[in-house]
PDB file of C-alpha atoms in Angstrom:
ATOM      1  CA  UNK S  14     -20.516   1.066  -3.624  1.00 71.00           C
ATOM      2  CA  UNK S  15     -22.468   2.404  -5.827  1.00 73.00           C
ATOM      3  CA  UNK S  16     -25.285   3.988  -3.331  1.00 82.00           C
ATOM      4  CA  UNK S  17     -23.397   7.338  -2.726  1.00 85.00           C
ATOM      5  CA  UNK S  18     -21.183   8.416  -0.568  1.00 91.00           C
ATOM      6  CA  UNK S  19     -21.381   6.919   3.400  1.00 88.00           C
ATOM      7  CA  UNK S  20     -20.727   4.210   5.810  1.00 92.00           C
ATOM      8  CA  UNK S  21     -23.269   1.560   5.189  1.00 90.00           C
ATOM      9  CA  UNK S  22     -22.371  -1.898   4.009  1.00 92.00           C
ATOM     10  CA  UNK S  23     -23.606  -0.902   0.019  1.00 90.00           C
ATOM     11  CA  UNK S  24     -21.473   2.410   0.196  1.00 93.00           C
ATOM     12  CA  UNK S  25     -18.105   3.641   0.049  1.00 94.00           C
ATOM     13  CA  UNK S  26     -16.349   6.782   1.111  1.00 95.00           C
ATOM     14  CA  UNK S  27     -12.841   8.167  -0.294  1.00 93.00           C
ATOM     15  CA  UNK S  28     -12.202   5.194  -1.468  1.00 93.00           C
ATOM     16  CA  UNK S  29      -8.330   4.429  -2.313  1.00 89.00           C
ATOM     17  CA  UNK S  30      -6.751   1.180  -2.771  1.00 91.00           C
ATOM     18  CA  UNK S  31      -8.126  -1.457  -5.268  1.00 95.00           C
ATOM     19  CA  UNK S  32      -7.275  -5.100  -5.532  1.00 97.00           C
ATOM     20  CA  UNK S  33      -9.061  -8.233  -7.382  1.00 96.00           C
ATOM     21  CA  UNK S  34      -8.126 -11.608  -6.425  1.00 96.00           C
ATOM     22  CA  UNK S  35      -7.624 -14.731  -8.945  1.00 96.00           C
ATOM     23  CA  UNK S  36     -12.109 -15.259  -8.288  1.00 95.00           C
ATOM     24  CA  UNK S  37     -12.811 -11.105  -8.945  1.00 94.00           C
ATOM     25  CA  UNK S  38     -13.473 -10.624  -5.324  1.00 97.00           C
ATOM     26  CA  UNK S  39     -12.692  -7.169  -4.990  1.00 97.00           C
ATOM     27  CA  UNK S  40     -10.652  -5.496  -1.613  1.00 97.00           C
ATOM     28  CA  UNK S  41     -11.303  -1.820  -1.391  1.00 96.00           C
ATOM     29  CA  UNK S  42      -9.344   0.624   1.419  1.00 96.00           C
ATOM     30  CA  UNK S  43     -12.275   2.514   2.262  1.00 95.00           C
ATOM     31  CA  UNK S  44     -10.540   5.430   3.157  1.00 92.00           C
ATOM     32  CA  UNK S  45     -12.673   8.064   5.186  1.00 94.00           C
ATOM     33  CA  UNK S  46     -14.364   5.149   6.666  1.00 96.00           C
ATOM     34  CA  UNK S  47     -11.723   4.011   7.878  1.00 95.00           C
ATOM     35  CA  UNK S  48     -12.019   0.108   6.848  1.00 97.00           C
ATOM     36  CA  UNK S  49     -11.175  -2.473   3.708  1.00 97.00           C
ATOM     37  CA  UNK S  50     -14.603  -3.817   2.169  1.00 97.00           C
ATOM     38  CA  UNK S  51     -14.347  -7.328   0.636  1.00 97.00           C
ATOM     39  CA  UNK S  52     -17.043  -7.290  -2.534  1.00 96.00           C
ATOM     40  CA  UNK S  53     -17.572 -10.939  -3.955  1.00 95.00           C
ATOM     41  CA  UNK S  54     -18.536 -10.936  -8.088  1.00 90.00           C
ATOM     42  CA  UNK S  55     -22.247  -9.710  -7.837  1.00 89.00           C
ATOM     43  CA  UNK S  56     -22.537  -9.129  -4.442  1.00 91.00           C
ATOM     44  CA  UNK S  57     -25.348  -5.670  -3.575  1.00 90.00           C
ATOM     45  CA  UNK S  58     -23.402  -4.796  -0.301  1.00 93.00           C
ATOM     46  CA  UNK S  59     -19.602  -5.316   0.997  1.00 95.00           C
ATOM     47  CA  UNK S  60     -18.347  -7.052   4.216  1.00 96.00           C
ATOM     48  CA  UNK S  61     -16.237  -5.215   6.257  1.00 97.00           C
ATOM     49  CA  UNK S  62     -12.257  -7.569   6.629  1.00 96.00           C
ATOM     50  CA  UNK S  63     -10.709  -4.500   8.686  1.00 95.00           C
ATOM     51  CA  UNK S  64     -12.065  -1.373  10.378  1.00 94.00           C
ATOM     52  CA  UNK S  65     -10.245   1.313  12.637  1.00 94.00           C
ATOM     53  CA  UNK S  66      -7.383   1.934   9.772  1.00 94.00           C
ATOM     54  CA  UNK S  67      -5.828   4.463   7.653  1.00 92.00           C
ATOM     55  CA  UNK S  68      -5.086   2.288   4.687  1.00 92.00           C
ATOM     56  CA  UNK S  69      -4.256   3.939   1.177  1.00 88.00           C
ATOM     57  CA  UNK S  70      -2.755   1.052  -0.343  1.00 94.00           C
ATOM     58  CA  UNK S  71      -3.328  -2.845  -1.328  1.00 97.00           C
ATOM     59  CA  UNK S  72      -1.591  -5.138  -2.704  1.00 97.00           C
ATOM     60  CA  UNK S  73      -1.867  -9.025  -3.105  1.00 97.00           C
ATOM     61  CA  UNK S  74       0.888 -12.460  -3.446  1.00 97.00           C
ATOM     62  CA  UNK S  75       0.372 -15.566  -5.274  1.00 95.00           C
ATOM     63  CA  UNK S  76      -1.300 -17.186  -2.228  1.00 95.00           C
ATOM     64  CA  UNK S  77      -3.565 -14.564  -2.536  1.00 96.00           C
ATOM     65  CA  UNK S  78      -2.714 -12.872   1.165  1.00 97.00           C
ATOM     66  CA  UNK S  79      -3.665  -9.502   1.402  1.00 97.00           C
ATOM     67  CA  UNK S  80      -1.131  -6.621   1.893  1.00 98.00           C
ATOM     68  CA  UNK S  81      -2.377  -3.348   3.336  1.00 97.00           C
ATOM     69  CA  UNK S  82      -0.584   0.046   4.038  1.00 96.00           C
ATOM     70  CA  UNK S  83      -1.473   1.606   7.201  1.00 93.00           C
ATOM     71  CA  UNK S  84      -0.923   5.152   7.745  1.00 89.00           C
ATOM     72  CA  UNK S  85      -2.440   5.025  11.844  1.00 87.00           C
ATOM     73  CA  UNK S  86      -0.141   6.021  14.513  1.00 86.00           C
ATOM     74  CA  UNK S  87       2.347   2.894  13.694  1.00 89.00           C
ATOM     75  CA  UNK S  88       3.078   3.393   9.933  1.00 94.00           C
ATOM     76  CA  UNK S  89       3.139   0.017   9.001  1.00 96.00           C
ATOM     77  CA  UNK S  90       1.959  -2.743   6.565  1.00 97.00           C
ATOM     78  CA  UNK S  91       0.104  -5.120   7.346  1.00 96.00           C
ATOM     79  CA  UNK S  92      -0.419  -8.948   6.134  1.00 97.00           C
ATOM     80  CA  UNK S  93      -3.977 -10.132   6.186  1.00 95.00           C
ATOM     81  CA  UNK S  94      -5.642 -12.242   7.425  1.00 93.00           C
ATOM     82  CA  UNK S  95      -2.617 -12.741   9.706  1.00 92.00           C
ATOM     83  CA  UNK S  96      -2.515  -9.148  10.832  1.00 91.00           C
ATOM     84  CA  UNK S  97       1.206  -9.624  11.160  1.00 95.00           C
ATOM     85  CA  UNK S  98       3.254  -6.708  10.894  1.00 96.00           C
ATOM     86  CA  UNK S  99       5.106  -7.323   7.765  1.00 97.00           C
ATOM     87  CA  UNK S 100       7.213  -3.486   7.278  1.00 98.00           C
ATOM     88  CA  UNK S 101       7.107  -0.603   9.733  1.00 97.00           C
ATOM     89  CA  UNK S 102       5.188  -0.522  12.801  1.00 95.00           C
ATOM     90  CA  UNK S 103       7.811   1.546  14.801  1.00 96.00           C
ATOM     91  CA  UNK S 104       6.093   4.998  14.352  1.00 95.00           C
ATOM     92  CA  UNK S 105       5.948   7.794  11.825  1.00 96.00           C
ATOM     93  CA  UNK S 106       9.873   8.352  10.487  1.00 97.00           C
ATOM     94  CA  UNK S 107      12.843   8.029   8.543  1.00 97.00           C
ATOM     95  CA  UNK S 108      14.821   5.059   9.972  1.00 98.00           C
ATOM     96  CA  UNK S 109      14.753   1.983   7.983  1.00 97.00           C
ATOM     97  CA  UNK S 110      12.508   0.072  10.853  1.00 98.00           C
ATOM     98  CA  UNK S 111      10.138   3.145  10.061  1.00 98.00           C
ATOM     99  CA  UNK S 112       7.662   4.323   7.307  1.00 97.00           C
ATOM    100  CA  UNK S 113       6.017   8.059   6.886  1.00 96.00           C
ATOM    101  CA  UNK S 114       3.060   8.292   4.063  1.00 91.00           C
ATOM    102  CA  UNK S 115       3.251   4.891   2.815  1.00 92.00           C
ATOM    103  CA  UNK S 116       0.831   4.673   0.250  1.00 90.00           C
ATOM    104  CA  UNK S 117       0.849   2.105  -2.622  1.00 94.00           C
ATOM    105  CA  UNK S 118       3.010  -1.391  -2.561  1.00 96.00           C
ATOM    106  CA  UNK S 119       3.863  -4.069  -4.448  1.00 98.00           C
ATOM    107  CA  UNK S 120       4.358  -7.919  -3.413  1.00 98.00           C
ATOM    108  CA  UNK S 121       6.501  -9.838  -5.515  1.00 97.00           C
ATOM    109  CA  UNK S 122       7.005 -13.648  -6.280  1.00 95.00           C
ATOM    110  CA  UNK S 123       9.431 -14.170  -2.959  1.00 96.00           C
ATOM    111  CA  UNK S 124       6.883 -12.059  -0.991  1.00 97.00           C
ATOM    112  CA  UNK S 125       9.273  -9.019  -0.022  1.00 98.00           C
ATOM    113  CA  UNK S 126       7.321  -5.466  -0.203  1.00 98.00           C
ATOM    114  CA  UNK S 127       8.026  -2.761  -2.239  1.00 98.00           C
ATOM    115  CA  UNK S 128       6.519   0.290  -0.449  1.00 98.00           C
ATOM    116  CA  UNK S 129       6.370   3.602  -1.666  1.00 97.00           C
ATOM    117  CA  UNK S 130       7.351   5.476   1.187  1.00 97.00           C
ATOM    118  CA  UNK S 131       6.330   9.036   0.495  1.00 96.00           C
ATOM    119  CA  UNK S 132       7.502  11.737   3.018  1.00 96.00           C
ATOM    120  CA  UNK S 133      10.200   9.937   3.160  1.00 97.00           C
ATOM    121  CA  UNK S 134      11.113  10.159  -0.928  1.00 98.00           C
ATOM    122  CA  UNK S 135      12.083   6.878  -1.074  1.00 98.00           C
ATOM    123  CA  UNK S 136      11.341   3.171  -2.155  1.00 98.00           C
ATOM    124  CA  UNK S 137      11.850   0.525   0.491  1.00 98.00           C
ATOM    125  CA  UNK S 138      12.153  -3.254  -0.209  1.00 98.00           C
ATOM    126  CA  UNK S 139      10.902  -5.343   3.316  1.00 98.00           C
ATOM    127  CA  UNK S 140      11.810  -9.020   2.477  1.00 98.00           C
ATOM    128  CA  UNK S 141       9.963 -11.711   4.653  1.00 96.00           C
ATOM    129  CA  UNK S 142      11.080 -11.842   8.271  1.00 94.00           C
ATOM    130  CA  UNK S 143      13.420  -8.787   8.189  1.00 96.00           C
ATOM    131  CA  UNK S 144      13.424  -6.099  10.768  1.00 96.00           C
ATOM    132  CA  UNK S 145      13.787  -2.947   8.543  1.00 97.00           C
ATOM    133  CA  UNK S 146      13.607  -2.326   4.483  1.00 98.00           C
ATOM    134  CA  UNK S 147      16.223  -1.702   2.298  1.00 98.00           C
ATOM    135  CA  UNK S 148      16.191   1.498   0.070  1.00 98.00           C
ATOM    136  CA  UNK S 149      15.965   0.776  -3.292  1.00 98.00           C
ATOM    137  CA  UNK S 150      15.165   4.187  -5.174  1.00 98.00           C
ATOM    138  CA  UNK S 151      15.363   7.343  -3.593  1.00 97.00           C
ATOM    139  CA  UNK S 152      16.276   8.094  -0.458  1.00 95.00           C
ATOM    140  CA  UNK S 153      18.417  11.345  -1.236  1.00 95.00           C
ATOM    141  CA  UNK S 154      16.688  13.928  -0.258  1.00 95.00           C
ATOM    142  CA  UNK S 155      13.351  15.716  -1.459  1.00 97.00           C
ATOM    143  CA  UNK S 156      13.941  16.543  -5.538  1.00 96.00           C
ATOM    144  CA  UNK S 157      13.846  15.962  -8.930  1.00 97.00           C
ATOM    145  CA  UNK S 158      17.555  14.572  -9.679  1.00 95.00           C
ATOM    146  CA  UNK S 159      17.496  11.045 -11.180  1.00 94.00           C
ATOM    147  CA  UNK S 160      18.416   9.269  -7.829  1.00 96.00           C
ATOM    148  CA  UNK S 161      15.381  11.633  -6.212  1.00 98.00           C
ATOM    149  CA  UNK S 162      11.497  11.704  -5.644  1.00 98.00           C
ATOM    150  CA  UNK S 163       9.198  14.634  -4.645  1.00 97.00           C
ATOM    151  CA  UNK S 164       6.734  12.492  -2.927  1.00 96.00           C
ATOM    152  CA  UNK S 165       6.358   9.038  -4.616  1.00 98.00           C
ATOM    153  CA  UNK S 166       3.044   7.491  -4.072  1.00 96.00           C
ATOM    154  CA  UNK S 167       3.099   3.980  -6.220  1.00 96.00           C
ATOM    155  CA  UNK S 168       5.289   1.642  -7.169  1.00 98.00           C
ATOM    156  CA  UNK S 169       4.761  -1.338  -9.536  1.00 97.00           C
ATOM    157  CA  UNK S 170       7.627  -3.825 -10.810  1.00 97.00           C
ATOM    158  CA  UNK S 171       6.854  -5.963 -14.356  1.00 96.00           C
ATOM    159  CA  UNK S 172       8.141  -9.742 -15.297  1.00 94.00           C
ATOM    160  CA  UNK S 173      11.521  -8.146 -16.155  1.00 95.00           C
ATOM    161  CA  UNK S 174      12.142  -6.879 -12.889  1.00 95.00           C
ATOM    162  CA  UNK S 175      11.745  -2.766 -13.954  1.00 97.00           C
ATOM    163  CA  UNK S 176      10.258  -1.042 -11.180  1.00 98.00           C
ATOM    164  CA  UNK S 177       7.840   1.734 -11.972  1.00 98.00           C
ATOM    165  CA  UNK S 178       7.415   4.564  -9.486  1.00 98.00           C
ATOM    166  CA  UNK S 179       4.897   7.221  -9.442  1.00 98.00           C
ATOM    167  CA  UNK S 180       6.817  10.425  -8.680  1.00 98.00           C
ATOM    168  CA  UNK S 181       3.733  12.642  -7.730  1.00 97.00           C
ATOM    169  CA  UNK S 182       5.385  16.050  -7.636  1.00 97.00           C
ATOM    170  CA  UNK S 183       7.880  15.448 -10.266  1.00 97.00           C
ATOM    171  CA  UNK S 184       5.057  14.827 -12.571  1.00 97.00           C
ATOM    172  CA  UNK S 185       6.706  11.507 -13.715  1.00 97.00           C
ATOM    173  CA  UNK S 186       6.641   7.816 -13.704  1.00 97.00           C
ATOM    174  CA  UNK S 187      10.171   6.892 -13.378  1.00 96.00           C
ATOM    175  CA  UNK S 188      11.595   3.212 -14.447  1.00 94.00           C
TER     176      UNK S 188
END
C-alpha cells in the first residue's frame, strides 16, 4: 500500500488481517476490496492470491499454509492455497458445523483452528478433518460473566498453551 486508499495493485483499502511468513512476505485481507494481497520484502505493488472474499482474519502453520476467515455467504475458513474448507462453510449460524462474524484465528502446532467466532460469543477449536468445532471459551450467552464474551474478535494461544481472547465489548483481553 502505501499509494492511498483504492483498488490498484500498489494500494490497499480497509485493510484487516496481517500475516508475515518465515521470508517477510507479507498476506494482507484487503478488506473493502474484497481480496488478500501477497507483498514480497521490497516489492512497489502486491499480487492479488484471492479476490471475491470477505476475509477479516489470517493466520499461518508451520508449513507456512495460509488460513483465512471468510465472512461471504458460507462463513467459513479457508486453507490456502488448497482452498479447502477447513471450519464452517454451512451458512451464517450457531450450530457447531456453523460460524457467524468470524474474525481473527489462530493455527496451532497440530493444525486445528482456533476461531473467534463473534456473534456467536464464543471460541471454537476445528481440528484437521472434523466436521464441526468444539467450543472452547464462551458459548453462554452474550455477557460479561467469566465463562462469557460480548463479541470476541481475536484469539491468540502462547508456548504454554494460555489462550488470549480479545473480548471487544467487555473491554478485556481474557486468558
Amino acid at each position: 500500500g502505501g499509494k492511498g486508499e483504492g483498488n490498484h495493485s500498489d494500494q490497499l483499502s480497509h485493510p484487516d488481517g496481517i500475516v508475515l511468513d518465515k521470508n517477510g512476505t507479507i498476506f494482507i485481507c484487503d478488506n473493502s476490496n474484497r481480496r488478500i494481497q501477497r507483498w514480497h520484502r521490497n516489492d512497489s505493488q502486491g499480487v492479488t492470491i484471492v479476490q471475491n472474499i470477505s476475509c477479516w482474519g489470517l493466520a499461518m502453520d508451520h508449513e507456512e499454509s495460509l488460513y483465512i476467515s471468510d465472512q461471504t455467504d458460507q462463513h467459513q475458513v479457508l486453507k490456502w492455497p488448497t482452498g479447502k474448507v477447513v471450519a464452517g462453510g454451512n451458512g451464517k449460524g450457531s450450530a457447531l458445523n456453523q460460524l457467524s462474524g468470524s474474525s481473527y484465528l489462530f493455527v496451532d502446532q497440530d493444525q486445528s483452528v482456533y476461531i473467534a467466532d463473534g456473534d456467536n460469543d464464543r471460541i471454537v477449536k476445528w481440528s484437521v478433518r472434523s466436521t464441526e468445532g468444539v467450543s472452547v471459551a464462551g458459548g453462554n450467552g452474550r455477557g460479561d460473566g467469566a465463562n462469557q464474551f460480548n463479541e470476541p474478535t481475536a484469539v491468540i494461544i502462547d508456548q504454554m498453551g494460555t489462550m488470549y481472547v480479545s473480548d471487544y465489548h467487555n473491554h478485556r483481553i481474557t486468558a
